[in-house]
Coordinates of C-alpha atoms and ligand atoms in Angstrom, one line a residue:
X1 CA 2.0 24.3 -10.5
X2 CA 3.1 22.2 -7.9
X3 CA -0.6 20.3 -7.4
X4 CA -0.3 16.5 -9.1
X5 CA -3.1 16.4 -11.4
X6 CA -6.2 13.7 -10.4
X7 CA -6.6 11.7 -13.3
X8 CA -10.4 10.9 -12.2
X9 CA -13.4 13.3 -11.2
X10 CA -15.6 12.5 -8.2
X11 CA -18.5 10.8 -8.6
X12 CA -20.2 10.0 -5.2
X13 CA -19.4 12.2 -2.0
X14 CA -19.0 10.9 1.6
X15 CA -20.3 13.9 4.6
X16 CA -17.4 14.1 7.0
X17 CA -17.2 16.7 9.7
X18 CA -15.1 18.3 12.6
X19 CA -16.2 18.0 16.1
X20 CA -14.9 20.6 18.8
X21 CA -11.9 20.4 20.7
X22 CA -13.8 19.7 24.1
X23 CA -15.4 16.8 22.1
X24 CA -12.4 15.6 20.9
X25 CA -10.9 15.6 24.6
X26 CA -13.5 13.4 25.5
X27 CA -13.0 10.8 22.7
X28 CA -9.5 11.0 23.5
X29 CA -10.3 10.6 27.0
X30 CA -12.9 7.3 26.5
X31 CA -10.2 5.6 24.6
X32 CA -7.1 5.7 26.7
X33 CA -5.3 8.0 24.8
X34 CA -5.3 5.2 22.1
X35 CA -6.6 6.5 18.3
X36 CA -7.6 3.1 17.1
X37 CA -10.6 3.2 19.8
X38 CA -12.1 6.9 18.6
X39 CA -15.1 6.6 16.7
X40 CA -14.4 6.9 13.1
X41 CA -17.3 9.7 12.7
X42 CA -15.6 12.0 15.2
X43 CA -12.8 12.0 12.8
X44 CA -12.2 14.5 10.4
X45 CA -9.4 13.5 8.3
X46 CA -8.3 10.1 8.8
X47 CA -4.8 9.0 7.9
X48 CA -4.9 5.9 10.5
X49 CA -4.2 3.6 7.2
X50 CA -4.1 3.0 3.5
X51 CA -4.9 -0.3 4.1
X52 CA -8.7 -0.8 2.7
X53 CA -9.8 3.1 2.6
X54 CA -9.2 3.3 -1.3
X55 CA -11.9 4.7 -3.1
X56 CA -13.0 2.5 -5.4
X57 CA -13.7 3.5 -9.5
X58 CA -16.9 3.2 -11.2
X59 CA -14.8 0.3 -13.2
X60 CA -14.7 -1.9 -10.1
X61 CA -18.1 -1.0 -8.9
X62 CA -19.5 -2.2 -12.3
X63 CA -17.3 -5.2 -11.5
X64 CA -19.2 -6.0 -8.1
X65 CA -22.6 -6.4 -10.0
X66 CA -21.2 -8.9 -12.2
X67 CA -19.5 -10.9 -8.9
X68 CA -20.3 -15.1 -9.0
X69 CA -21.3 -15.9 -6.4
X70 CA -20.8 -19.8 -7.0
X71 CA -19.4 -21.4 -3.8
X72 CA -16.7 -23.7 -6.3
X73 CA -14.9 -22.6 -8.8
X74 CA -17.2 -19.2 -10.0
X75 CA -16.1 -17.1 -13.0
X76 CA -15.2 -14.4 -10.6
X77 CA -12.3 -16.8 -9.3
X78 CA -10.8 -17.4 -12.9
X79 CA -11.1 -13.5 -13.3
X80 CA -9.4 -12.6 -10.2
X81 CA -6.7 -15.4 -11.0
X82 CA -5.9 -14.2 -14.4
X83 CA -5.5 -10.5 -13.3
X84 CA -3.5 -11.9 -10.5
X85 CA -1.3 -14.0 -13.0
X86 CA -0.5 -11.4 -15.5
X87 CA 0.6 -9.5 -13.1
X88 CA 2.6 -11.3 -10.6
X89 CA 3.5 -15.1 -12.3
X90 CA 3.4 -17.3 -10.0
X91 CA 1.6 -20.9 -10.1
X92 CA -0.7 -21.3 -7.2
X93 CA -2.9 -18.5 -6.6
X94 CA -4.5 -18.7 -3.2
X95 CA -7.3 -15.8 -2.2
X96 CA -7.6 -15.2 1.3
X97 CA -9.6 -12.2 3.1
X98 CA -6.6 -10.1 3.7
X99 CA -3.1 -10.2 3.9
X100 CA -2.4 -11.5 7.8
X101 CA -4.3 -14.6 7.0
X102 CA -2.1 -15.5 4.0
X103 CA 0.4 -14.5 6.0
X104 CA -0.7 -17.0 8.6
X105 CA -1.1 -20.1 6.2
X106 CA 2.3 -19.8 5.1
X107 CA 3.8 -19.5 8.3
X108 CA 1.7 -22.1 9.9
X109 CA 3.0 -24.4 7.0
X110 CA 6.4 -23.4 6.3
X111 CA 7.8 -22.0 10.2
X112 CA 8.5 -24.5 12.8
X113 CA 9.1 -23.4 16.5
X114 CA 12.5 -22.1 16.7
X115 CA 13.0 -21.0 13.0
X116 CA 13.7 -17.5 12.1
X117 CA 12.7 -15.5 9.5
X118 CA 14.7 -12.9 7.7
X119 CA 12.6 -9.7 6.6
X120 CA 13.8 -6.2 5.2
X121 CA 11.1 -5.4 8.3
X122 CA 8.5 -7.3 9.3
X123 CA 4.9 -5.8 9.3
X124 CA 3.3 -5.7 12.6
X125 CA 0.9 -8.7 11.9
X126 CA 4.3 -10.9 9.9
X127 CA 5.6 -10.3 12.8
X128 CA 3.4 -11.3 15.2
X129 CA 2.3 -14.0 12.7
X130 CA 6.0 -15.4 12.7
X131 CA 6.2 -15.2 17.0
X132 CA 2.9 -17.2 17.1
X133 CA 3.9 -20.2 15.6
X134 CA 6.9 -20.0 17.3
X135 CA 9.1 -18.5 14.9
X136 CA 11.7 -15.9 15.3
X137 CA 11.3 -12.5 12.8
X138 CA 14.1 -10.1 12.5
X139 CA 14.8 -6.8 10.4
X140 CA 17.5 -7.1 8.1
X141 CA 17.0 -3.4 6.5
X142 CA 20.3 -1.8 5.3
X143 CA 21.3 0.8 7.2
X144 CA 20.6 3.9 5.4
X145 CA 16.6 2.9 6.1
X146 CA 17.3 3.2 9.7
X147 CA 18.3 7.1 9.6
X148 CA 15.3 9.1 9.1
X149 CA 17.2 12.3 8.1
X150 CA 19.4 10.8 5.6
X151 CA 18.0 11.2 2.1
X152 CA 18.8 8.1 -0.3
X153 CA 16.4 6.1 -3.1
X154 CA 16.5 3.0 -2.0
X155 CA 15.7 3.0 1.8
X156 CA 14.1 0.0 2.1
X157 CA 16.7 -2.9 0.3
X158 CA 17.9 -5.0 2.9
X159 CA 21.5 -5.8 3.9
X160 CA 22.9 -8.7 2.4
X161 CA 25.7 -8.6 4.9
X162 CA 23.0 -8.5 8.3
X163 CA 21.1 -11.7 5.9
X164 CA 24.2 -13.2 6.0
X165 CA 25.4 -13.1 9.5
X166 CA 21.6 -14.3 10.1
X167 CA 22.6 -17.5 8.1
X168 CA 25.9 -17.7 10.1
X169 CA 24.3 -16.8 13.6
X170 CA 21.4 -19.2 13.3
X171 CA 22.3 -22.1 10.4
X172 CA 20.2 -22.4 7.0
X173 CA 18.2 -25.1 8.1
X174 CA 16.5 -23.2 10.7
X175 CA 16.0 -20.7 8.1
X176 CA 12.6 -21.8 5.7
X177 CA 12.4 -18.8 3.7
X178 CA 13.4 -15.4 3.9
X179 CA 10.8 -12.2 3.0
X180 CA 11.1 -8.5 1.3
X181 CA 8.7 -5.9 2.0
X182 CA 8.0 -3.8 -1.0
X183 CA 7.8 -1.3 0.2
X184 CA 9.2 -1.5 3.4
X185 CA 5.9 -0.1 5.6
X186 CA 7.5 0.1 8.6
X187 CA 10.9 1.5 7.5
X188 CA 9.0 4.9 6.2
X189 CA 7.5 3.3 2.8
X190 CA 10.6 3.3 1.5
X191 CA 11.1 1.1 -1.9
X192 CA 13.6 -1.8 -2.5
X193 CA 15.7 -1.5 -5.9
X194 CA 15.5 -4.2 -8.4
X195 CA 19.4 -4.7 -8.0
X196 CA 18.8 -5.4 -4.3
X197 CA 16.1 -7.9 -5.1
X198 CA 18.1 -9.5 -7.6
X199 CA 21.0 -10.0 -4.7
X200 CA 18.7 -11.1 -1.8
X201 CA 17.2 -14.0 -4.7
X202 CA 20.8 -15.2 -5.5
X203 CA 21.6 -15.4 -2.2
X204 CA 19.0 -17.2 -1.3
X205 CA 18.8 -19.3 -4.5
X206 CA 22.4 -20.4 -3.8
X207 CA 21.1 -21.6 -0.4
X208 CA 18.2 -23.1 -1.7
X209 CA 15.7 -21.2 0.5
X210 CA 12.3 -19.3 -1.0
X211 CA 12.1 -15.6 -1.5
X212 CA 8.6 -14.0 -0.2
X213 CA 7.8 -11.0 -0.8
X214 CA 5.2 -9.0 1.1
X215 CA 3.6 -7.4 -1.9
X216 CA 1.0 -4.9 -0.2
X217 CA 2.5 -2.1 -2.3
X218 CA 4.4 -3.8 -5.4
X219 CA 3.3 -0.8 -7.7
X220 CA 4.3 1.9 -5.8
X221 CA 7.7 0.0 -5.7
X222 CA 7.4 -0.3 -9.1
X223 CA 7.0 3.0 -9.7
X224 CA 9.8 4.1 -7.4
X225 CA 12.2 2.2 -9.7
X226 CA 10.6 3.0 -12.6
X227 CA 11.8 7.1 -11.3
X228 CA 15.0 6.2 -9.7
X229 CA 16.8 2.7 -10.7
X230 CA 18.4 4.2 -14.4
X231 CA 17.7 0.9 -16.0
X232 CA 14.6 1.0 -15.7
X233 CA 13.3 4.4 -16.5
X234 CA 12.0 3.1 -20.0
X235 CA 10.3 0.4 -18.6
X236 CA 6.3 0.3 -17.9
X237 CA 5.7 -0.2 -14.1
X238 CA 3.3 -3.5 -14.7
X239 CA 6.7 -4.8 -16.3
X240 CA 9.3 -3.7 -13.6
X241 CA 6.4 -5.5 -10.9
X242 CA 6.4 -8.9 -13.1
X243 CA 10.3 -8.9 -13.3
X244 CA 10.9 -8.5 -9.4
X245 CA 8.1 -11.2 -8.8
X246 CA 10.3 -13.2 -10.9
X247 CA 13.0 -13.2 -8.6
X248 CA 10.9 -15.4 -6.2
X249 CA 9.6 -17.9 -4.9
X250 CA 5.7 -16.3 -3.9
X251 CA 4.3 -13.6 -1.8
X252 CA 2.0 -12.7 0.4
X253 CA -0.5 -9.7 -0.5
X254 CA -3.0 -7.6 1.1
X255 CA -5.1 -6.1 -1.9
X256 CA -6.3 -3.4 0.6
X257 CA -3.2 -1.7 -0.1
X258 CA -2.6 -1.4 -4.1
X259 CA -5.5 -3.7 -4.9
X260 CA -7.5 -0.7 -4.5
X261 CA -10.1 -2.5 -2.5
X262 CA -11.5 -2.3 0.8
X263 CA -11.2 -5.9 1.7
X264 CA -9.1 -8.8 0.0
X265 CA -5.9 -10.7 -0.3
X266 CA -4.2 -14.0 -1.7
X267 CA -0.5 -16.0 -1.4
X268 CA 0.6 -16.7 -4.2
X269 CA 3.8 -19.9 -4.1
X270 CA 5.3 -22.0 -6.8
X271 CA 5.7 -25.0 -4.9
X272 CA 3.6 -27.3 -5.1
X273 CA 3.6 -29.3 -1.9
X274 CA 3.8 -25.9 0.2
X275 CA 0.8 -24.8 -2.1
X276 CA -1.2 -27.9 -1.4
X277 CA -0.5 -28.1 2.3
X278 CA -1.9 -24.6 2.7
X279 CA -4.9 -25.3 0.9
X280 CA -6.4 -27.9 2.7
X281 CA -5.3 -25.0 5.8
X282 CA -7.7 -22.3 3.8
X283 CA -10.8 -24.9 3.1
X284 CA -10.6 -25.3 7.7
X285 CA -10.3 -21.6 8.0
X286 CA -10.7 -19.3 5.2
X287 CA -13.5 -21.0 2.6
X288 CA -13.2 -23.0 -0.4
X289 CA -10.0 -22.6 -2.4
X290 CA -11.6 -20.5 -5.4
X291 CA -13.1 -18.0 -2.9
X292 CA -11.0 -17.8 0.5
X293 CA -12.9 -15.9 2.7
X294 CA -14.1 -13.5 -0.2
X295 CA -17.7 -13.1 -2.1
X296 CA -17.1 -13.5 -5.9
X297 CA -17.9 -9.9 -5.8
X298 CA -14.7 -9.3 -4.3
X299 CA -12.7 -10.8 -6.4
X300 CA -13.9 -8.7 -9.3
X301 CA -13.1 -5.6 -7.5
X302 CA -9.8 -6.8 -6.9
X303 CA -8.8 -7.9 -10.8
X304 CA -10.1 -4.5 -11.8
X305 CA -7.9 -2.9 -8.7
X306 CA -5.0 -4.7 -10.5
X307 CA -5.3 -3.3 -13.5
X308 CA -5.8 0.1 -12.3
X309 CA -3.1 0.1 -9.6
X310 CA -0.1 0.6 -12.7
X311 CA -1.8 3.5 -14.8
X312 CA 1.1 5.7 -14.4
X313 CA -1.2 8.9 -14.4
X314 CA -2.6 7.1 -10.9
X315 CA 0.6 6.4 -10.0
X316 CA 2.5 9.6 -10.9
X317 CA -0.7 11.3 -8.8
X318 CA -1.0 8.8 -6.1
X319 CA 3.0 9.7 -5.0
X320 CA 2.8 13.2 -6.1
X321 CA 0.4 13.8 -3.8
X322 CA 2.2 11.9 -0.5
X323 CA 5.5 13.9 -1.8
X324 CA 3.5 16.9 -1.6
X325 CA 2.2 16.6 2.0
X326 CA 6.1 15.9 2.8
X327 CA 7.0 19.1 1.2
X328 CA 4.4 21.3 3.1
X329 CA 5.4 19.7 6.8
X330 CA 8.8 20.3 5.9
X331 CA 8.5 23.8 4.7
X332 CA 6.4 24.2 8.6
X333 CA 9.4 22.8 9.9
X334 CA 8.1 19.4 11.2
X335 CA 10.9 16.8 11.2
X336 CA 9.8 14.0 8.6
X337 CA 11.5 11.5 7.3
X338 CA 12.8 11.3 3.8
X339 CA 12.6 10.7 1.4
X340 CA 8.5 11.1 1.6
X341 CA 7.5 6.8 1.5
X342 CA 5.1 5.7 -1.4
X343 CA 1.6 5.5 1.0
X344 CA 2.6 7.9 3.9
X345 CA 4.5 10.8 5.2
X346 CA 6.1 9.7 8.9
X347 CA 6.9 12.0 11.1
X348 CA 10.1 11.5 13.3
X349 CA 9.1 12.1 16.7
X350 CA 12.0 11.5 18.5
X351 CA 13.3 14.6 16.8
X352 CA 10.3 16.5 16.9
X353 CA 9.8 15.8 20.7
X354 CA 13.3 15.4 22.3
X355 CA 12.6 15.7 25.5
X356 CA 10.1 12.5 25.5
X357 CA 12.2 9.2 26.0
X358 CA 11.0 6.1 24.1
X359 CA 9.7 4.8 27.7
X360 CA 7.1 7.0 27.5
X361 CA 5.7 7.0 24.1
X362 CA 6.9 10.0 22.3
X363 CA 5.4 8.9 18.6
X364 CA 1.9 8.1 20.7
X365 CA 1.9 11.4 22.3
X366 CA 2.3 13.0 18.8
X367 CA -0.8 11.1 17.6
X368 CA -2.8 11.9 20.3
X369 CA -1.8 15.7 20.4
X370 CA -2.5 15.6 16.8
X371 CA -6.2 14.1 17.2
X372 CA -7.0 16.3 20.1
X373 CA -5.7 19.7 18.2
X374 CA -7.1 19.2 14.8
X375 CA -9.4 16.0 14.7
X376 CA -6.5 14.2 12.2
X377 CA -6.0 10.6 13.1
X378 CA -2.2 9.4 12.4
X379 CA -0.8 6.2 13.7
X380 CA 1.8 5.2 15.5
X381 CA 5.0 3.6 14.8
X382 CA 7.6 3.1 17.2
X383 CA 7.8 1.3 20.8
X384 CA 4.0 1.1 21.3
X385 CA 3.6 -1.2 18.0
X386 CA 7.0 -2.7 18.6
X387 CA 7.7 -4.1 21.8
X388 CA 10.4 -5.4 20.7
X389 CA 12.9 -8.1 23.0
X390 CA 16.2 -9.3 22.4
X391 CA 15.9 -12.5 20.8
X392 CA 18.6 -14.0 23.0
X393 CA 18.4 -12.3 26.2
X394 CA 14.4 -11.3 26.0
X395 CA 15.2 -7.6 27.7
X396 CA 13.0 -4.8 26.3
X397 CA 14.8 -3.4 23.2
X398 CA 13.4 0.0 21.6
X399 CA 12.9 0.3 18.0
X400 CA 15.7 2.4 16.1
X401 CA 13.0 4.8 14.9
X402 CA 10.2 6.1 16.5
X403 CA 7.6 7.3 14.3
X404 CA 4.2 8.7 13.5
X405 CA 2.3 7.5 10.1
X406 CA 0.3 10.1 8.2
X407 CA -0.7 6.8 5.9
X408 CA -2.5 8.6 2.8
X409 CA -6.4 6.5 1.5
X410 CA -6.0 6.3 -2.3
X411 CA -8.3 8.5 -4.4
X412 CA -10.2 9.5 -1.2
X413 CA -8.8 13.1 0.3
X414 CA -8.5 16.8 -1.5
X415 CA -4.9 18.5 -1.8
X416 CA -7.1 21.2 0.5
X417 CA -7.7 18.8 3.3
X418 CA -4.1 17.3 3.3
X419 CA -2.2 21.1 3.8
X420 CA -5.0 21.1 6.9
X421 CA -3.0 17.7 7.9
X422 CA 0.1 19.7 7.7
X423 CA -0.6 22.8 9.7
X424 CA -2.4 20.4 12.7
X425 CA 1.0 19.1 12.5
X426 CA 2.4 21.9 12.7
X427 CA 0.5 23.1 15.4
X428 CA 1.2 19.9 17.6
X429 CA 5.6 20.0 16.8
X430 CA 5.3 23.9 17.9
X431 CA 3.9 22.3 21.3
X432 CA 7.6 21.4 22.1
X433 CA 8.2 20.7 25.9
X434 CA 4.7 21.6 26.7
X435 CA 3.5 17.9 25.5
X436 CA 4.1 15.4 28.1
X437 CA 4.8 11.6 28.4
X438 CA 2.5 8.6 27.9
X439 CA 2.2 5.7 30.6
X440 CA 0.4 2.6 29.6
X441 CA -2.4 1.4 32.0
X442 CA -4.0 -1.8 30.3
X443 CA -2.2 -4.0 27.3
X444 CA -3.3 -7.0 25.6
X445 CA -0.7 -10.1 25.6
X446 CA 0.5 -9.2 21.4
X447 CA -0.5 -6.3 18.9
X448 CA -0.9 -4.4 21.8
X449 CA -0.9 -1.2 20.0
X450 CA -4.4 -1.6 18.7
X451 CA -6.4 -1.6 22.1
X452 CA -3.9 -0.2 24.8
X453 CA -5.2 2.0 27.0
X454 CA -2.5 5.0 27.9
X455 CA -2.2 7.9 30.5
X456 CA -0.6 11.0 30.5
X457 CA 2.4 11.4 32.9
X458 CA 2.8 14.6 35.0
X459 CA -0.5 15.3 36.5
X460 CA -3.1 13.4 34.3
X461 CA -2.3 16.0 31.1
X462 CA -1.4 15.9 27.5
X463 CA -0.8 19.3 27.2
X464 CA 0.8 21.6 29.9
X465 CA -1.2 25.0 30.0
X466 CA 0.8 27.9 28.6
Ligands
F0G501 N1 2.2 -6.5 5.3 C1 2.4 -5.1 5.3 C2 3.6 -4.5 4.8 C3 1.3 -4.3 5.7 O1 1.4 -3.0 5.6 C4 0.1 -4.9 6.1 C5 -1.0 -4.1 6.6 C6 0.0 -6.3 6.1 C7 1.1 -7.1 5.7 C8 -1.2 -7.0 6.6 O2 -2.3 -6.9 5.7 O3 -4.1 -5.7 7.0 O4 -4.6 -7.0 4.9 O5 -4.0 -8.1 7.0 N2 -0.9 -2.9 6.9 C9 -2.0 -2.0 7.3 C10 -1.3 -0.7 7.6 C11 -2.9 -2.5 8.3 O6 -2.0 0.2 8.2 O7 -0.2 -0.5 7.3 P1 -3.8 -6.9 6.2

């Protein structure tokens, strides 16, 4: 049997339904072509993230009633701090309320105008995070995680010789640390190898600047090594985790991801003036330094995510189940790209709609095909989320890949429900030549991918009539 067994049973149910086509034109209408604006009730299956859509277990529920809700210093706080500890080892613990604000303390400490940061590939919000203190981010990812036919374990390590020629290019002291995705989001989810970590860290040790990773989805890089590094294929993934986290310096984390919560994060550094300098940034913007912008409750939720996130039975589910929605768009013929990423399937829409250039959207019009033909909200990746510019001559540069995110809620949707993701897919690729062009009409000045509003080219339609 090719079904990955659940290792739970359901509990509590959640009504969800579909609304017609001509009701899903509308939506799609209202919101400028632009999924992030559709109301989330006229959504049947919605893959938009795995960022804070887990379902949560009984465990951490039971967790929530026994929250402290002590403004210093509450028992929920030494709870969340031990799980966090065990886990990841680094001195300074700092909760915030999700990972772009740790991600902003750090940088608003550690980046000065000018300074570049180093990433396998920077996260949307890193990203933007990085540019708005003034900071320069670039994607070091080693080649292989930039083709998105080329099958390979270890998409996501990044290329010591592109970190290098960053150090030559730009000097190590306009370099303050340098960060590692795991897994690399928006390279397809792919993992980073242990070896690779270990390389990046002694290159950067030898230069004495930090290692950060971005640790959204440490166990499902964990368990990628665990099933394809040979050296560690004896080794528990909670083990694999705490010996990569070792190779650093801190990280930033968003527990949405593989905290199993719906809202939560923390930094975690060793040093201790970068720690204490960011503190006394969380008391002005996030809350005291034993809560950070989270109710005790919260915190509980989140040591009990922790220590669910490395059962291997979740694990061994949790990926069987994004391998097997791979396997079923690939046996439709959809282009995806592979190997099938730890929290999502991504669809390659460059060569699923050729005839699209990257001027006009062709990873958008995917997602907005898909919503309009089967009520399944995806997300885009590609040149609406990165409008990227040459850091030294600031023309427009197009991403290398241009995809669209099938991103997969923990514990939340059926096997049933996700093969209905595959045939809408489907459904949409077999549209060919008859889906036209995006044009954007309104765009925010950053993260413009989130409340754009788009046309279609060619007459005002999405869809040509057959
Ligand atoms: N880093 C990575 C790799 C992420 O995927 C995300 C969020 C963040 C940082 C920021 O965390 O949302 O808690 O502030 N990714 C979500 C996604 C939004 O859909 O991939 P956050």
């Amino acid at each position: 049997m090719d079904l990955p067994f659940e290792p739970y049973r359901i509990k509590v149910v959640e009504r969800i339904q579909r609304v017609s086509r001509r009701e899903r034109f509308a939506h799609l209408e209202t919101a400028g072509y632009n999924v992030f604006k559709i109301p989330s009730e006229a959504i049947y299956v919605d893959l938009l993230t795995d960022s804070g859509t887990s379902a949560m277990s009984d465990q951490q529920w039971a967790a929530m009633m026994t929250g402290d809700e002590a403004y210093a210093c509450s028992r929920s706080f030494e709870i969340f701090e031990q799980s966090v500890r065990s886990l990841f080892g680094f001195q300074h613990i700092i909760p915030t309320h999700q990972g772009r604000a740790a991600e902003g303390l750090l940088f608003a400490v550690a980046v000065r105008p000018g300074d570049v940061v180093p990433n396998n590939i920077h996260f949307d919000t890193t990203r933007a995070n990085v540019e708005h203190v003034g900071g320069i981010a670039i994607d070091c990812v080693c080649d292989e995680g930039l083709e998105p036919a080329l099958e390979a374990p270890f998409k996501g390590n990044m290329s010591l010789e592109k970190l290098d020629a960053a150090f030559v290019k730009y000097g190590r002291e306009r370099i303050p640390l340098v960060m590692l995705t795991i897994t690399n989001n928006s390279g397809g989810g792919q993992p980073v190898s242990v070896a690779n970590v270990r390389e990046v860290s002694e290159y950067c040790r030898e230069r004495g600047v930090p290692l950060i990773f971005d640790a959204c989805r440490f166990a499902e890089n964990a368990w990628f090594v665990q099933q394809r590094e040979s050296a560690y294929a004896d080794r528990s993934v909670a083990d694999i985790a705490r010996e990569i986290f070792a190779f650093g310096d801190g990280c930033t984390m968003s527990a949405k991801k593989d905290g199993l919560v719906n809202i939560g994060g923390f930094l975690c550094l060793n040093d201790e003036a970068l720690a204490s300098e960011v503190t006394n940034l969380l008391i002005l913007r996030e809350g005291f330094p034993t809560y950070g912008g989270l109710a005790g409750r919260d915190l509980a939720a989140i040591a009990q995510g922790l220590r669910e996130v490395t059962d291997p039975e979740y694990l061994s589910y949790r990926i069987g189940q994004v391998a097997r929605l791979g396997r079923r768009l690939d046996e439709l013929g959809v282009p995806i790209l592979r190997p099938t990423g730890g929290h999502a399937v991504y669809i390659d829409a460059r060569a699923t709609l050729p005839h699209i250039p990257q001027r006009e959207f062709p990873a958008q019009v995917f997602t907005a095909a898909l919503y309009l033909e089967s009520g399944v909200r995806a997300v885009e990746i590609g040149s609406l989320m990165f409008e990227h510019r040459d850091p030294d001559t600031g023309e427009p540069a197009f991403p290398a890949m241009e995809l669209v995110r099938l991103a997969v809620p923990r514990r939340v949707y059926t096997h049933t429900q996700l093969d209905y993701v595959a045939e809408g897919c489907a459904r949409v690729a077999h549209l060919g030549d008859r889906l036209h062009g995006l044009e954007i009409v309104w765009q925010p000045p950053a993260l413009r991918h989130f409340t754009a509003a788009l046309r279609p080219l060619a007459g005002g339609e999405l869809v040509a009539q057959a």
